[in-house]
Short mmCIF file of C-alpha atoms in Angstrom, two decimals:
data_model
loop_
_atom_site.label_atom_id
_atom_site.label_comp_id
_atom_site.label_asym_id
_atom_site.label_seq_id
_atom_site.Cartn_x
_atom_site.Cartn_y
_atom_site.Cartn_z
CA UNK F 1 -108.36 81.98 19.31
CA UNK F 2 -106.82 82.75 22.39
CA UNK F 3 -108.46 80.27 24.20
CA UNK F 4 -107.58 77.82 21.79
CA UNK F 5 -103.81 78.96 22.97
CA UNK F 6 -104.29 78.85 26.34
CA UNK F 7 -105.59 75.17 25.93
CA UNK F 8 -103.00 74.27 23.78
CA UNK F 9 -100.66 75.81 26.50
CA UNK F 10 -102.42 73.64 29.68
CA UNK F 11 -102.88 70.19 27.88
CA UNK F 12 -98.43 70.52 27.85
CA UNK F 13 -97.91 71.48 31.30
CA UNK F 14 -96.63 69.52 33.63
CA UNK F 15 -97.01 68.70 37.17
CA UNK F 16 -93.58 68.43 37.70
CA UNK F 17 -91.44 71.37 39.16
CA UNK F 18 -88.82 72.90 36.12
CA UNK F 19 -85.57 71.91 37.54
CA UNK F 20 -82.94 68.83 37.39
CA UNK F 21 -84.77 66.34 39.01
CA UNK F 22 -81.82 63.82 40.53
CA UNK F 23 -82.20 59.92 40.10
CA UNK F 24 -82.78 57.64 42.90
CA UNK F 25 -80.76 54.94 42.02
CA UNK F 26 -82.31 52.39 44.76
CA UNK F 27 -85.53 52.28 44.00
CA UNK F 28 -84.63 52.34 40.03
CA UNK F 29 -84.33 50.03 37.46
CA UNK F 30 -83.78 48.87 33.87
CA UNK F 31 -85.31 45.28 33.17
CA UNK F 32 -85.11 42.91 30.13
CA UNK F 33 -86.30 39.60 28.74
CA UNK F 34 -85.89 37.48 26.01
CA UNK F 35 -86.71 34.27 24.61
CA UNK F 36 -84.78 31.50 25.06
CA UNK F 37 -84.85 28.68 22.51
CA UNK F 38 -88.08 30.72 21.28
CA UNK F 39 -90.39 28.59 24.26
CA UNK F 40 -89.38 30.43 27.32
CA UNK F 41 -88.37 34.01 28.93
CA UNK F 42 -84.61 34.49 30.63
CA UNK F 43 -85.21 37.95 32.87
CA UNK F 44 -82.50 40.18 33.47
CA UNK F 45 -81.62 43.54 34.87
CA UNK F 46 -78.63 45.93 35.00
CA UNK F 47 -77.67 46.65 38.00
CA UNK F 48 -75.45 50.26 37.43
CA UNK F 49 -77.12 52.78 35.62
CA UNK F 50 -77.18 56.67 36.30
CA UNK F 51 -79.72 58.72 34.37
CA UNK F 52 -80.53 62.51 34.32
CA UNK F 53 -83.87 64.34 33.71
CA UNK F 54 -84.51 67.72 32.78
CA UNK F 55 -88.24 68.98 33.27
CA UNK F 56 -88.87 72.45 31.78
CA UNK F 57 -92.07 74.38 31.44
CA UNK F 58 -93.82 71.91 29.10
CA UNK F 59 -93.25 68.22 27.92
CA UNK F 60 -91.45 69.61 24.73
CA UNK F 61 -89.24 70.70 26.79
CA UNK F 62 -88.45 67.92 28.76
CA UNK F 63 -85.01 65.77 28.40
CA UNK F 64 -84.22 62.27 29.65
CA UNK F 65 -80.48 60.99 29.02
CA UNK F 66 -79.35 58.12 30.72
CA UNK F 67 -76.51 55.50 30.84
CA UNK F 68 -76.11 51.56 31.90
CA UNK F 69 -73.45 49.90 32.69
CA UNK F 70 -73.62 46.76 30.63
CA UNK F 71 -71.45 44.68 32.27
CA UNK F 72 -73.57 45.01 35.53
CA UNK F 73 -75.87 42.70 33.87
CA UNK F 74 -77.90 40.17 36.27
CA UNK F 75 -79.35 37.14 34.97
CA UNK F 76 -80.00 34.96 38.53
CA UNK F 77 -76.97 33.12 37.23
CA UNK F 78 -73.00 34.42 37.46
CA UNK F 79 -72.30 31.58 34.86
CA UNK F 80 -74.42 32.77 32.14
CA UNK F 81 -73.44 36.20 33.00
CA UNK F 82 -69.64 35.54 32.54
CA UNK F 83 -70.42 34.07 29.10
CA UNK F 84 -72.93 37.22 27.63
CA UNK F 85 -70.56 40.06 29.46
CA UNK F 86 -67.77 37.44 27.03
CA UNK F 87 -66.18 38.63 23.87
CA UNK F 88 -68.51 35.86 21.58
CA UNK F 89 -71.50 37.52 23.22
CA UNK F 90 -72.01 41.22 24.73
CA UNK F 91 -68.62 41.79 24.37
CA UNK F 92 -68.29 44.60 27.74
CA UNK F 93 -64.81 45.11 26.98
CA UNK F 94 -65.40 46.16 23.10
CA UNK F 95 -69.49 47.67 24.24
CA UNK F 96 -69.06 48.74 28.05
CA UNK F 97 -72.17 50.98 27.96
CA UNK F 98 -75.75 51.88 26.87
CA UNK F 99 -76.82 55.52 26.34
CA UNK F 100 -80.34 56.38 26.00
CA UNK F 101 -80.66 60.22 24.91
CA UNK F 102 -84.75 61.55 24.34
CA UNK F 103 -85.54 63.48 21.56
CA UNK F 104 -88.89 64.73 22.14
CA UNK F 105 -91.95 63.62 24.77
CA UNK F 106 -95.41 64.21 24.15
CA UNK F 107 -98.45 63.07 26.30
CA UNK F 108 -100.45 65.04 29.07
CA UNK F 109 -101.51 64.13 32.18
CA UNK F 110 -101.45 61.51 34.40
CA UNK F 111 -101.62 57.23 33.53
CA UNK F 112 -100.53 55.98 30.21
CA UNK F 113 -100.82 58.73 27.95
CA UNK F 114 -96.89 59.67 27.20
CA UNK F 115 -94.64 58.67 24.33
CA UNK F 116 -90.87 59.19 24.55
CA UNK F 117 -88.58 59.30 21.42
CA UNK F 118 -85.23 59.07 21.53
CA UNK F 119 -81.87 57.53 20.50
CA UNK F 120 -80.62 54.26 21.91
CA UNK F 121 -76.26 53.44 21.40
CA UNK F 122 -74.60 50.26 22.08
CA UNK F 123 -71.25 50.24 20.94
CA UNK F 124 -70.36 52.65 18.24
CA UNK F 125 -74.93 51.70 16.68
CA UNK F 126 -77.81 53.93 16.82
CA UNK F 127 -80.95 53.12 16.34
CA UNK F 128 -83.50 55.43 17.29
CA UNK F 129 -86.12 53.64 20.19
CA UNK F 130 -89.45 55.20 21.11
CA UNK F 131 -90.54 54.09 24.97
CA UNK F 132 -94.40 54.00 26.53
CA UNK F 133 -94.35 55.74 29.60
CA UNK F 134 -96.33 56.09 32.33
CA UNK F 135 -96.34 58.70 35.22
CA UNK F 136 -96.87 56.96 38.60
CA UNK F 137 -97.14 60.01 40.60
CA UNK F 138 -95.59 62.41 42.69
CA UNK F 139 -95.16 61.98 46.52
CA UNK F 140 -93.70 63.91 49.28
CA UNK F 141 -91.12 61.76 51.53
CA UNK F 142 -92.39 62.03 55.11
CA UNK F 143 -88.38 61.41 56.26
CA UNK F 144 -87.30 64.31 54.79
CA UNK F 145 -89.85 65.76 52.75
CA UNK F 146 -88.40 65.14 49.60
CA UNK F 147 -90.79 65.11 47.15
CA UNK F 148 -90.00 62.22 44.35
CA UNK F 149 -91.44 61.22 40.58
CA UNK F 150 -92.27 57.46 39.60
CA UNK F 151 -92.16 56.58 35.93
CA UNK F 152 -92.69 53.17 33.97
CA UNK F 153 -91.45 53.36 30.52
CA UNK F 154 -91.38 50.11 28.24
CA UNK F 155 -90.58 49.29 24.90
CA UNK F 156 -88.13 46.62 22.79
CA UNK F 157 -85.39 46.85 20.68
CA UNK F 158 -84.26 44.14 17.86
CA UNK F 159 -80.99 42.63 18.71
CA UNK F 160 -79.49 42.74 15.21
CA UNK F 161 -80.26 46.41 14.57
CA UNK F 162 -77.12 46.64 17.12
CA UNK F 163 -74.95 44.03 15.94
CA UNK F 164 -75.67 41.82 18.43
CA UNK F 165 -76.94 39.22 15.78
CA UNK F 166 -74.91 36.74 17.82
CA UNK F 167 -76.84 32.83 19.42
CA UNK F 168 -79.59 33.33 16.16
CA UNK F 169 -82.28 30.77 17.31
CA UNK F 170 -80.55 30.14 20.51
CA UNK F 171 -81.33 33.84 21.82
CA UNK F 172 -84.79 35.54 20.51
CA UNK F 173 -84.43 39.08 18.49
CA UNK F 174 -86.39 40.80 20.16
CA UNK F 175 -85.72 42.56 23.47
CA UNK F 176 -88.23 43.54 25.68
CA UNK F 177 -87.17 47.03 28.25
CA UNK F 178 -88.86 47.82 31.14
CA UNK F 179 -87.33 50.70 32.91
CA UNK F 180 -88.47 51.65 37.01
CA UNK F 181 -87.43 54.89 37.65
CA UNK F 182 -87.96 57.53 40.30
CA UNK F 183 -86.45 60.58 40.34
CA UNK F 184 -86.56 63.66 43.14
CA UNK F 185 -87.34 66.64 42.87
CA UNK F 186 -84.74 70.05 42.73
CA UNK F 187 -84.47 71.62 45.52
CA UNK F 188 -85.24 75.68 45.55
CA UNK F 189 -82.19 76.89 47.47
#
């Protein structure tokens, strides 16, 4: 029985140092895709985000939180972005941010075997959202010796579940999300 416990503990051990990892905002992005008229995709990103990663001894101890400034939307078309921010669509005056808080992280090893369950809040609406997470690895940056961990997370939400049911037929119901995130290992002083 002791071997079973040791095997279970090593299966959930993490390749990251415990502590609060800082977001590298210059190498991180929040991207999305939505269908337009059901025939083409519009891609965009949010330029301003904050995120925190707390790593414990095991995957069960990991906590992630993020806040995205919805006014920082960029679809490559300034007129479209202004319209999306307006009160008849996203209404960033009423809904200035989108936040995510993990509730459970599970998986093991490097690669695509990680899942992050959490709660996404847009405005006053909070819904569960699960993301598939790929751990890209851990490397030391030659210039300063800091160690960075990379992650890609993907998932999707349904607009109507968050009260964003404007323009049905014009815009698709499903929004696909792709996060590319880098975090910097805490320094042990």
